[in-house]
Amino acid sequence: MPVTKKLPTIANVTPGGRFVLTCPVGLSYGKVMFKMGGTTFDESHLSNLDVKINGKVVQEFATGARLVQLNSYYGRPDNTADGFLSVHFRRPELNPQWRGLPALGTADVDAMTIEGDIAAGASADLTLTAEAELYPAAPLGAFIKVREFPVSWPAGQYEWDSIPKGPRLVAAHLMDNDFTDAEMDLDGFKVFEGDKDQIQAFQEEAEGKPRVPTAAMTSIDFLLSGEMGDALVTSNVQDRRIRATKSAAAAADIVLEMLDGFQGI
């Protein structure tokens, strides 16, 4: 049975500062929900959000808006209009038997923090607090890492061959509205391909929980069935690449979600 608890006071909550939330360890984290307040302060004023375990970044989000984008894609409620922003560790979009698998167990962890930059343009009266949805104690085990990779994309088709080897791939998100298709190859075998409109139609009809894709991103999602066992195995693959076509040249991040242990990437 989960419990909801207030988390300790967040340090350095000030315009232009980098806030640090120190999360008590012992129990398992299903979700951390931030509450933002003040005359001018919302997710658009947050950037470089990092979840750290024992000082190591295990989840990263370039901006608060990026976190909202990912939550919205998975059909998680968006309560930012009321000042709330959530970091999910459990996966409510999975089938019931899998939802709790990636909860962030901290029974064998020395330290857990969530950190982020606050824009200088936020108002001086800003406030930031947090509560957590907590589950019984468990060791860290396998959980979902979120890593971002900046890529300079030319116009036309381009290949990116830096998918990490080892973790099981949950999803790859191409974060720009100019992508028109996407493919993925493993050792020359095509495991995913489609035009953007067809990719998103399949996601809207997901067997598990329907996704809510938008024009702003193109996702290669391996868990449309709702089954964590469908995450893509990469440990025995030598060549791993994404191929996509972009209508205009521009920098665009690739966000990878990967099932992995602490010692992985």
PDB file of C-alpha atoms in Angstrom:
ATOM      1  CA  MET A   1       0.000   0.000   0.000  1.00  0.00           C
ATOM      2  CA  PRO A   2       1.505   3.375  -0.994  1.00  0.00           C
ATOM      3  CA  VAL A   3       1.794   6.299   1.373  1.00  0.00           C
ATOM      4  CA  THR A   4       2.185   9.971   0.497  1.00  0.00           C
ATOM      5  CA  LYS A   5       4.700  11.977   2.495  1.00  0.00           C
ATOM      6  CA  LYS A   6       6.056  15.489   2.425  1.00  0.00           C
ATOM      7  CA  LEU A   7       9.732  15.605   1.519  1.00  0.00           C
ATOM      8  CA  PRO A   8      12.345  17.762   3.256  1.00  0.00           C
ATOM      9  CA  THR A   9      12.697  21.462   2.556  1.00  0.00           C
ATOM     10  CA  ILE A  10      14.307  22.028  -0.838  1.00  0.00           C
ATOM     11  CA  ALA A  11      17.607  23.906  -0.726  1.00  0.00           C
ATOM     12  CA  ASN A  12      18.527  26.982  -2.781  1.00  0.00           C
ATOM     13  CA  VAL A  13      15.061  27.826  -4.112  1.00  0.00           C
ATOM     14  CA  THR A  14      15.881  31.204  -5.592  1.00  0.00           C
ATOM     15  CA  PRO A  15      15.863  32.874  -9.032  1.00  0.00           C
ATOM     16  CA  GLY A  16      19.041  31.901 -10.875  1.00  0.00           C
ATOM     17  CA  GLY A  17      19.848  29.164  -8.357  1.00  0.00           C
ATOM     18  CA  ARG A  18      20.144  25.400  -8.617  1.00  0.00           C
ATOM     19  CA  PHE A  19      17.696  23.747  -6.248  1.00  0.00           C
ATOM     20  CA  VAL A  20      18.511  20.477  -4.486  1.00  0.00           C
ATOM     21  CA  LEU A  21      15.909  18.127  -3.029  1.00  0.00           C
ATOM     22  CA  THR A  22      17.448  15.505  -0.743  1.00  0.00           C
ATOM     23  CA  CYS A  23      15.142  12.492  -0.705  1.00  0.00           C
ATOM     24  CA  PRO A  24      15.168  10.251   2.380  1.00  0.00           C
ATOM     25  CA  VAL A  25      16.321   6.738   1.505  1.00  0.00           C
ATOM     26  CA  GLY A  26      14.880   3.427   2.630  1.00  0.00           C
ATOM     27  CA  LEU A  27      11.461   3.171   0.994  1.00  0.00           C
ATOM     28  CA  SER A  28      10.692   2.826  -2.728  1.00  0.00           C
ATOM     29  CA  TYR A  29       9.721   5.877  -4.768  1.00  0.00           C
ATOM     30  CA  GLY A  30       6.769   5.623  -7.114  1.00  0.00           C
ATOM     31  CA  LYS A  31       6.582   9.327  -7.903  1.00  0.00           C
ATOM     32  CA  VAL A  32       7.844  12.693  -6.713  1.00  0.00           C
ATOM     33  CA  MET A  33       5.438  15.598  -7.187  1.00  0.00           C
ATOM     34  CA  PHE A  34       6.705  19.164  -7.041  1.00  0.00           C
ATOM     35  CA  LYS A  35       4.444  22.091  -6.185  1.00  0.00           C
ATOM     36  CA  MET A  36       5.446  25.408  -7.743  1.00  0.00           C
ATOM     37  CA  GLY A  37       4.182  28.732  -6.420  1.00  0.00           C
ATOM     38  CA  GLY A  38       4.857  32.441  -6.793  1.00  0.00           C
ATOM     39  CA  THR A  39       3.887  35.315  -9.026  1.00  0.00           C
ATOM     40  CA  THR A  40       6.023  34.120 -11.951  1.00  0.00           C
ATOM     41  CA  PHE A  41       7.195  30.536 -11.593  1.00  0.00           C
ATOM     42  CA  ASP A  42       6.189  27.425 -13.512  1.00  0.00           C
ATOM     43  CA  GLU A  43       7.753  24.519 -15.416  1.00  0.00           C
ATOM     44  CA  SER A  44       9.080  26.919 -18.079  1.00  0.00           C
ATOM     45  CA  HIS A  45      11.485  28.318 -15.458  1.00  0.00           C
ATOM     46  CA  LEU A  46      13.089  24.898 -14.769  1.00  0.00           C
ATOM     47  CA  SER A  47      15.964  23.324 -16.697  1.00  0.00           C
ATOM     48  CA  ASN A  48      18.706  20.711 -16.365  1.00  0.00           C
ATOM     49  CA  LEU A  49      16.614  18.500 -14.099  1.00  0.00           C
ATOM     50  CA  ASP A  50      18.607  15.545 -12.750  1.00  0.00           C
ATOM     51  CA  VAL A  51      17.660  12.579 -10.586  1.00  0.00           C
ATOM     52  CA  LYS A  52      20.808  11.319  -8.877  1.00  0.00           C
ATOM     53  CA  ILE A  53      21.523   8.097  -6.998  1.00  0.00           C
ATOM     54  CA  ASN A  54      24.730   8.127  -4.959  1.00  0.00           C
ATOM     55  CA  GLY A  55      25.766  11.196  -6.959  1.00  0.00           C
ATOM     56  CA  LYS A  56      25.229   9.546 -10.360  1.00  0.00           C
ATOM     57  CA  VAL A  57      22.673  10.979 -12.794  1.00  0.00           C
ATOM     58  CA  VAL A  58      20.112   8.278 -13.617  1.00  0.00           C
ATOM     59  CA  GLN A  59      17.379  10.449 -15.118  1.00  0.00           C
ATOM     60  CA  GLU A  60      17.770  13.798 -16.857  1.00  0.00           C
ATOM     61  CA  PHE A  61      15.369  16.246 -18.472  1.00  0.00           C
ATOM     62  CA  ALA A  62      16.623  19.283 -20.373  1.00  0.00           C
ATOM     63  CA  THR A  63      13.705  21.415 -19.212  1.00  0.00           C
ATOM     64  CA  GLY A  64      10.563  21.261 -17.127  1.00  0.00           C
ATOM     65  CA  ALA A  65       8.625  21.491 -20.382  1.00  0.00           C
ATOM     66  CA  ARG A  66      10.462  18.376 -21.650  1.00  0.00           C
ATOM     67  CA  LEU A  67       9.307  16.441 -18.576  1.00  0.00           C
ATOM     68  CA  VAL A  68       5.728  17.599 -19.223  1.00  0.00           C
ATOM     69  CA  GLN A  69       6.023  16.464 -22.864  1.00  0.00           C
ATOM     70  CA  LEU A  70       7.074  12.965 -21.875  1.00  0.00           C
ATOM     71  CA  ASN A  71       4.415  12.676 -19.177  1.00  0.00           C
ATOM     72  CA  SER A  72       1.745  13.824 -21.624  1.00  0.00           C
ATOM     73  CA  TYR A  73       2.862  11.344 -24.295  1.00  0.00           C
ATOM     74  CA  TYR A  74       2.233   8.500 -21.853  1.00  0.00           C
ATOM     75  CA  GLY A  75      -1.203   9.865 -20.932  1.00  0.00           C
ATOM     76  CA  ARG A  76      -0.205  10.881 -17.416  1.00  0.00           C
ATOM     77  CA  PRO A  77      -2.234  13.793 -16.048  1.00  0.00           C
ATOM     78  CA  ASP A  78      -0.813  17.263 -16.638  1.00  0.00           C
ATOM     79  CA  ASN A  79      -1.482  19.365 -13.547  1.00  0.00           C
ATOM     80  CA  THR A  80       1.009  22.129 -14.311  1.00  0.00           C
ATOM     81  CA  ALA A  81      -1.838  24.649 -14.624  1.00  0.00           C
ATOM     82  CA  ASP A  82      -2.348  24.094 -10.886  1.00  0.00           C
ATOM     83  CA  GLY A  83       1.376  24.307 -10.168  1.00  0.00           C
ATOM     84  CA  PHE A  84       2.231  20.575  -9.987  1.00  0.00           C
ATOM     85  CA  LEU A  85       4.989  18.733 -11.859  1.00  0.00           C
ATOM     86  CA  SER A  86       5.648  15.011 -11.375  1.00  0.00           C
ATOM     87  CA  VAL A  87       8.658  12.753 -11.911  1.00  0.00           C
ATOM     88  CA  HIS A  88       7.315   9.207 -12.391  1.00  0.00           C
ATOM     89  CA  PHE A  89       9.317   6.119 -11.472  1.00  0.00           C
ATOM     90  CA  ARG A  90       6.460   3.595 -11.439  1.00  0.00           C
ATOM     91  CA  ARG A  91       4.897   3.356 -14.905  1.00  0.00           C
ATOM     92  CA  PRO A  92       1.103   3.761 -14.769  1.00  0.00           C
ATOM     93  CA  GLU A  93       0.851   3.151 -18.530  1.00  0.00           C
ATOM     94  CA  LEU A  94       2.012  -0.467 -18.162  1.00  0.00           C
ATOM     95  CA  ASN A  95      -0.203  -3.455 -17.466  1.00  0.00           C
ATOM     96  CA  PRO A  96      -0.878  -3.853 -13.720  1.00  0.00           C
ATOM     97  CA  GLN A  97       1.656  -6.635 -13.096  1.00  0.00           C
ATOM     98  CA  TRP A  98       4.488  -4.486 -14.496  1.00  0.00           C
ATOM     99  CA  ARG A  99       3.709  -1.005 -13.153  1.00  0.00           C
ATOM    100  CA  GLY A 100       5.694  -1.334  -9.953  1.00  0.00           C
ATOM    101  CA  LEU A 101       8.793  -3.005 -11.443  1.00  0.00           C
ATOM    102  CA  PRO A 102      10.701   0.237 -12.144  1.00  0.00           C
ATOM    103  CA  ALA A 103       9.842   1.905  -8.814  1.00  0.00           C
ATOM    104  CA  LEU A 104      13.018   3.429  -7.410  1.00  0.00           C
ATOM    105  CA  GLY A 105      14.016   1.225  -4.473  1.00  0.00           C
ATOM    106  CA  THR A 106      16.401   2.939  -2.057  1.00  0.00           C
ATOM    107  CA  ALA A 107      16.926   0.341   0.702  1.00  0.00           C
ATOM    108  CA  ASP A 108      20.535  -0.170  -0.438  1.00  0.00           C
ATOM    109  CA  VAL A 109      21.167   3.414  -1.555  1.00  0.00           C
ATOM    110  CA  ASP A 110      23.275   5.976   0.324  1.00  0.00           C
ATOM    111  CA  ALA A 111      21.813   9.116  -1.235  1.00  0.00           C
ATOM    112  CA  MET A 112      19.106  10.266  -3.651  1.00  0.00           C
ATOM    113  CA  THR A 113      18.643  13.825  -4.862  1.00  0.00           C
ATOM    114  CA  ILE A 114      16.622  15.675  -7.485  1.00  0.00           C
ATOM    115  CA  GLU A 115      18.231  18.865  -8.720  1.00  0.00           C
ATOM    116  CA  GLY A 116      17.465  21.568 -11.259  1.00  0.00           C
ATOM    117  CA  ASP A 117      18.180  25.091 -12.392  1.00  0.00           C
ATOM    118  CA  ILE A 118      15.695  27.899 -11.740  1.00  0.00           C
ATOM    119  CA  ALA A 119      15.648  30.675 -14.334  1.00  0.00           C
ATOM    120  CA  ALA A 120      16.731  34.130 -13.235  1.00  0.00           C
ATOM    121  CA  GLY A 121      13.425  35.422 -14.597  1.00  0.00           C
ATOM    122  CA  ALA A 122      11.376  33.609 -11.943  1.00  0.00           C
ATOM    123  CA  SER A 123       9.847  35.942  -9.376  1.00  0.00           C
ATOM    124  CA  ALA A 124      11.526  36.493  -6.020  1.00  0.00           C
ATOM    125  CA  ASP A 125       8.456  35.174  -4.187  1.00  0.00           C
ATOM    126  CA  LEU A 126       8.735  31.726  -5.816  1.00  0.00           C
ATOM    127  CA  THR A 127       8.147  28.599  -3.723  1.00  0.00           C
ATOM    128  CA  LEU A 128       8.997  24.975  -4.440  1.00  0.00           C
ATOM    129  CA  THR A 129       7.993  22.002  -2.290  1.00  0.00           C
ATOM    130  CA  ALA A 130       7.693  18.269  -2.925  1.00  0.00           C
ATOM    131  CA  GLU A 131       5.812  15.174  -1.812  1.00  0.00           C
ATOM    132  CA  ALA A 132       6.463  11.544  -2.678  1.00  0.00           C
ATOM    133  CA  GLU A 133       4.356   8.480  -3.325  1.00  0.00           C
ATOM    134  CA  LEU A 134       6.205   5.792  -1.374  1.00  0.00           C
ATOM    135  CA  TYR A 135       6.049   1.992  -1.362  1.00  0.00           C
ATOM    136  CA  PRO A 136       7.610  -0.673   0.892  1.00  0.00           C
ATOM    137  CA  ALA A 137      11.376  -0.824   1.137  1.00  0.00           C
ATOM    138  CA  ALA A 138      13.228  -2.654  -1.623  1.00  0.00           C
ATOM    139  CA  PRO A 139      16.748  -2.606  -3.090  1.00  0.00           C
ATOM    140  CA  LEU A 140      17.374  -0.471  -6.159  1.00  0.00           C
ATOM    141  CA  GLY A 141      17.322  -3.311  -8.689  1.00  0.00           C
ATOM    142  CA  ALA A 142      16.250  -2.533 -12.262  1.00  0.00           C
ATOM    143  CA  PHE A 143      14.682   0.827 -13.019  1.00  0.00           C
ATOM    144  CA  ILE A 144      14.178   3.130 -15.991  1.00  0.00           C
ATOM    145  CA  LYS A 145      16.981   5.508 -16.808  1.00  0.00           C
ATOM    146  CA  VAL A 146      16.300   8.602 -18.890  1.00  0.00           C
ATOM    147  CA  ARG A 147      19.256  10.001 -20.815  1.00  0.00           C
ATOM    148  CA  GLU A 148      19.376  12.833 -23.341  1.00  0.00           C
ATOM    149  CA  PHE A 149      21.726  13.016 -26.344  1.00  0.00           C
ATOM    150  CA  PRO A 150      22.046  16.241 -28.368  1.00  0.00           C
ATOM    151  CA  VAL A 151      22.367  15.594 -32.113  1.00  0.00           C
ATOM    152  CA  SER A 152      23.004  18.038 -34.974  1.00  0.00           C
ATOM    153  CA  TRP A 153      20.559  16.780 -37.593  1.00  0.00           C
ATOM    154  CA  PRO A 154      20.978  17.756 -41.258  1.00  0.00           C
ATOM    155  CA  ALA A 155      17.996  18.042 -43.567  1.00  0.00           C
ATOM    156  CA  GLY A 156      17.142  14.691 -45.145  1.00  0.00           C
ATOM    157  CA  GLN A 157      17.909  11.217 -43.808  1.00  0.00           C
ATOM    158  CA  TYR A 158      20.553  10.784 -41.106  1.00  0.00           C
ATOM    159  CA  GLU A 159      21.801   7.903 -38.949  1.00  0.00           C
ATOM    160  CA  TRP A 160      22.673   8.051 -35.260  1.00  0.00           C
ATOM    161  CA  ASP A 161      24.664   5.021 -34.068  1.00  0.00           C
ATOM    162  CA  SER A 162      25.270   5.811 -30.394  1.00  0.00           C
ATOM    163  CA  ILE A 163      22.517   3.775 -28.712  1.00  0.00           C
ATOM    164  CA  PRO A 164      24.191   2.410 -25.548  1.00  0.00           C
ATOM    165  CA  LYS A 165      24.853  -1.323 -25.418  1.00  0.00           C
ATOM    166  CA  GLY A 166      23.566  -3.223 -22.395  1.00  0.00           C
ATOM    167  CA  PRO A 167      20.296  -1.688 -21.157  1.00  0.00           C
ATOM    168  CA  ARG A 168      16.942  -2.848 -22.501  1.00  0.00           C
ATOM    169  CA  LEU A 169      15.502  -0.070 -24.621  1.00  0.00           C
ATOM    170  CA  VAL A 170      12.027   1.099 -23.598  1.00  0.00           C
ATOM    171  CA  ALA A 171      11.652   4.045 -25.981  1.00  0.00           C
ATOM    172  CA  ALA A 172      13.578   6.572 -28.050  1.00  0.00           C
ATOM    173  CA  HIS A 173      12.043  10.024 -28.497  1.00  0.00           C
ATOM    174  CA  LEU A 174      13.168  12.342 -31.314  1.00  0.00           C
ATOM    175  CA  MET A 175      12.485  15.775 -29.871  1.00  0.00           C
ATOM    176  CA  ASP A 176      11.567  18.039 -32.785  1.00  0.00           C
ATOM    177  CA  ASN A 177       8.525  18.612 -34.981  1.00  0.00           C
ATOM    178  CA  ASP A 178      10.433  18.303 -38.305  1.00  0.00           C
ATOM    179  CA  PHE A 179      10.890  14.515 -38.303  1.00  0.00           C
ATOM    180  CA  THR A 180       8.851  12.771 -40.985  1.00  0.00           C
ATOM    181  CA  ASP A 181       9.772   9.114 -40.321  1.00  0.00           C
ATOM    182  CA  ALA A 182      11.903   6.911 -38.085  1.00  0.00           C
ATOM    183  CA  GLU A 183      13.643   3.533 -38.235  1.00  0.00           C
ATOM    184  CA  MET A 184      15.807   1.443 -35.936  1.00  0.00           C
ATOM    185  CA  ASP A 185      18.309  -1.246 -36.939  1.00  0.00           C
ATOM    186  CA  LEU A 186      20.070  -3.823 -34.774  1.00  0.00           C
ATOM    187  CA  ASP A 187      22.990  -5.537 -36.518  1.00  0.00           C
ATOM    188  CA  GLY A 188      21.436  -4.618 -39.852  1.00  0.00           C
ATOM    189  CA  PHE A 189      18.011  -6.047 -38.959  1.00  0.00           C
ATOM    190  CA  LYS A 190      15.201  -3.526 -38.991  1.00  0.00           C
ATOM    191  CA  VAL A 191      13.244  -3.721 -35.709  1.00  0.00           C
ATOM    192  CA  PHE A 192      11.160  -0.584 -36.246  1.00  0.00           C
ATOM    193  CA  GLU A 193      10.121   1.621 -39.167  1.00  0.00           C
ATOM    194  CA  GLY A 194       7.297   3.887 -40.186  1.00  0.00           C
ATOM    195  CA  ASP A 195       6.214   7.299 -41.367  1.00  0.00           C
ATOM    196  CA  LYS A 196       5.430   9.704 -38.542  1.00  0.00           C
ATOM    197  CA  ASP A 197       1.659   9.681 -39.073  1.00  0.00           C
ATOM    198  CA  GLN A 198       1.523   5.882 -39.113  1.00  0.00           C
ATOM    199  CA  ILE A 199       3.823   5.585 -36.083  1.00  0.00           C
ATOM    200  CA  GLN A 200       1.563   7.905 -34.106  1.00  0.00           C
ATOM    201  CA  ALA A 201      -1.625   6.143 -35.250  1.00  0.00           C
ATOM    202  CA  PHE A 202      -0.264   2.861 -33.852  1.00  0.00           C
ATOM    203  CA  GLN A 203       0.605   4.624 -30.602  1.00  0.00           C
ATOM    204  CA  GLU A 204      -2.895   6.046 -30.280  1.00  0.00           C
ATOM    205  CA  GLU A 205      -4.234   2.492 -30.649  1.00  0.00           C
ATOM    206  CA  ALA A 206      -1.746   0.920 -28.216  1.00  0.00           C
ATOM    207  CA  GLU A 207      -2.847  -2.436 -26.824  1.00  0.00           C
ATOM    208  CA  GLY A 208      -1.762  -1.364 -23.351  1.00  0.00           C
ATOM    209  CA  LYS A 209      -2.561   2.270 -22.575  1.00  0.00           C
ATOM    210  CA  PRO A 210      -3.070   4.484 -25.655  1.00  0.00           C
ATOM    211  CA  ARG A 211      -0.368   7.098 -26.081  1.00  0.00           C
ATOM    212  CA  VAL A 212      -0.990  10.786 -26.765  1.00  0.00           C
ATOM    213  CA  PRO A 213       1.583  11.692 -29.435  1.00  0.00           C
ATOM    214  CA  THR A 214       2.063  15.268 -30.627  1.00  0.00           C
ATOM    215  CA  ALA A 215       3.685  16.960 -33.607  1.00  0.00           C
ATOM    216  CA  ALA A 216       6.564  18.126 -31.395  1.00  0.00           C
ATOM    217  CA  MET A 217       8.180  14.678 -31.079  1.00  0.00           C
ATOM    218  CA  THR A 218       8.430  11.311 -32.826  1.00  0.00           C
ATOM    219  CA  SER A 219       8.677   8.273 -30.548  1.00  0.00           C
ATOM    220  CA  ILE A 220       9.983   4.763 -31.120  1.00  0.00           C
ATOM    221  CA  ASP A 221       8.080   2.997 -28.341  1.00  0.00           C
ATOM    222  CA  PHE A 222       8.569  -0.708 -27.622  1.00  0.00           C
ATOM    223  CA  LEU A 223       6.043  -1.020 -24.788  1.00  0.00           C
ATOM    224  CA  LEU A 224       2.773  -0.363 -26.627  1.00  0.00           C
ATOM    225  CA  SER A 225       1.638  -3.804 -25.428  1.00  0.00           C
ATOM    226  CA  GLY A 226       1.928  -2.674 -21.796  1.00  0.00           C
ATOM    227  CA  GLU A 227       4.415  -5.519 -21.199  1.00  0.00           C
ATOM    228  CA  MET A 228       7.843  -4.631 -19.787  1.00  0.00           C
ATOM    229  CA  GLY A 229       9.179  -7.862 -21.262  1.00  0.00           C
ATOM    230  CA  ASP A 230       8.916  -6.269 -24.716  1.00  0.00           C
ATOM    231  CA  ALA A 231      11.728  -3.791 -23.960  1.00  0.00           C
ATOM    232  CA  LEU A 232      14.378  -4.236 -26.643  1.00  0.00           C
ATOM    233  CA  VAL A 233      17.450  -6.310 -25.728  1.00  0.00           C
ATOM    234  CA  THR A 234      20.749  -4.629 -26.699  1.00  0.00           C
ATOM    235  CA  SER A 235      23.316  -6.576 -24.666  1.00  0.00           C
ATOM    236  CA  ASN A 236      24.179  -9.000 -27.489  1.00  0.00           C
ATOM    237  CA  VAL A 237      23.969  -6.476 -30.350  1.00  0.00           C
ATOM    238  CA  GLN A 238      27.067  -4.921 -31.905  1.00  0.00           C
ATOM    239  CA  ASP A 239      25.521  -2.292 -34.199  1.00  0.00           C
ATOM    240  CA  ARG A 240      22.612  -0.195 -32.918  1.00  0.00           C
ATOM    241  CA  ARG A 241      21.327   2.761 -34.890  1.00  0.00           C
ATOM    242  CA  ILE A 242      18.388   5.093 -35.417  1.00  0.00           C
ATOM    243  CA  ARG A 243      17.687   6.386 -38.915  1.00  0.00           C
ATOM    244  CA  ALA A 244      15.287   9.289 -39.426  1.00  0.00           C
ATOM    245  CA  THR A 245      14.385  11.919 -41.995  1.00  0.00           C
ATOM    246  CA  LYS A 246      14.146  15.572 -41.049  1.00  0.00           C
ATOM    247  CA  SER A 247      12.567  18.233 -43.240  1.00  0.00           C
ATOM    248  CA  ALA A 248      14.919  20.965 -42.009  1.00  0.00           C
ATOM    249  CA  ALA A 249      18.403  20.986 -40.504  1.00  0.00           C
ATOM    250  CA  ALA A 250      18.456  21.744 -36.778  1.00  0.00           C
ATOM    251  CA  ALA A 251      19.785  20.437 -33.488  1.00  0.00           C
ATOM    252  CA  ALA A 252      17.395  17.980 -31.867  1.00  0.00           C
ATOM    253  CA  ASP A 253      17.782  15.824 -28.772  1.00  0.00           C
ATOM    254  CA  ILE A 254      17.246  12.086 -28.654  1.00  0.00           C
ATOM    255  CA  VAL A 255      15.781  11.013 -25.310  1.00  0.00           C
ATOM    256  CA  LEU A 256      16.328   7.339 -24.473  1.00  0.00           C
ATOM    257  CA  GLU A 257      14.382   5.483 -21.790  1.00  0.00           C
ATOM    258  CA  MET A 258      16.173   2.301 -20.762  1.00  0.00           C
ATOM    259  CA  LEU A 259      15.582  -0.487 -18.262  1.00  0.00           C
ATOM    260  CA  ASP A 260      18.907  -0.909 -16.508  1.00  0.00           C
ATOM    261  CA  GLY A 261      20.676  -1.383 -13.176  1.00  0.00           C
ATOM    262  CA  PHE A 262      22.709   1.199 -11.298  1.00  0.00           C
ATOM    263  CA  GLN A 263      26.060   0.019 -12.705  1.00  0.00           C
ATOM    264  CA  GLY A 264      24.969   0.492 -16.325  1.00  0.00           C
ATOM    265  CA  ILE A 265      25.377   3.697 -18.329  1.00  0.00           C
TER     266      ILE A 265
END
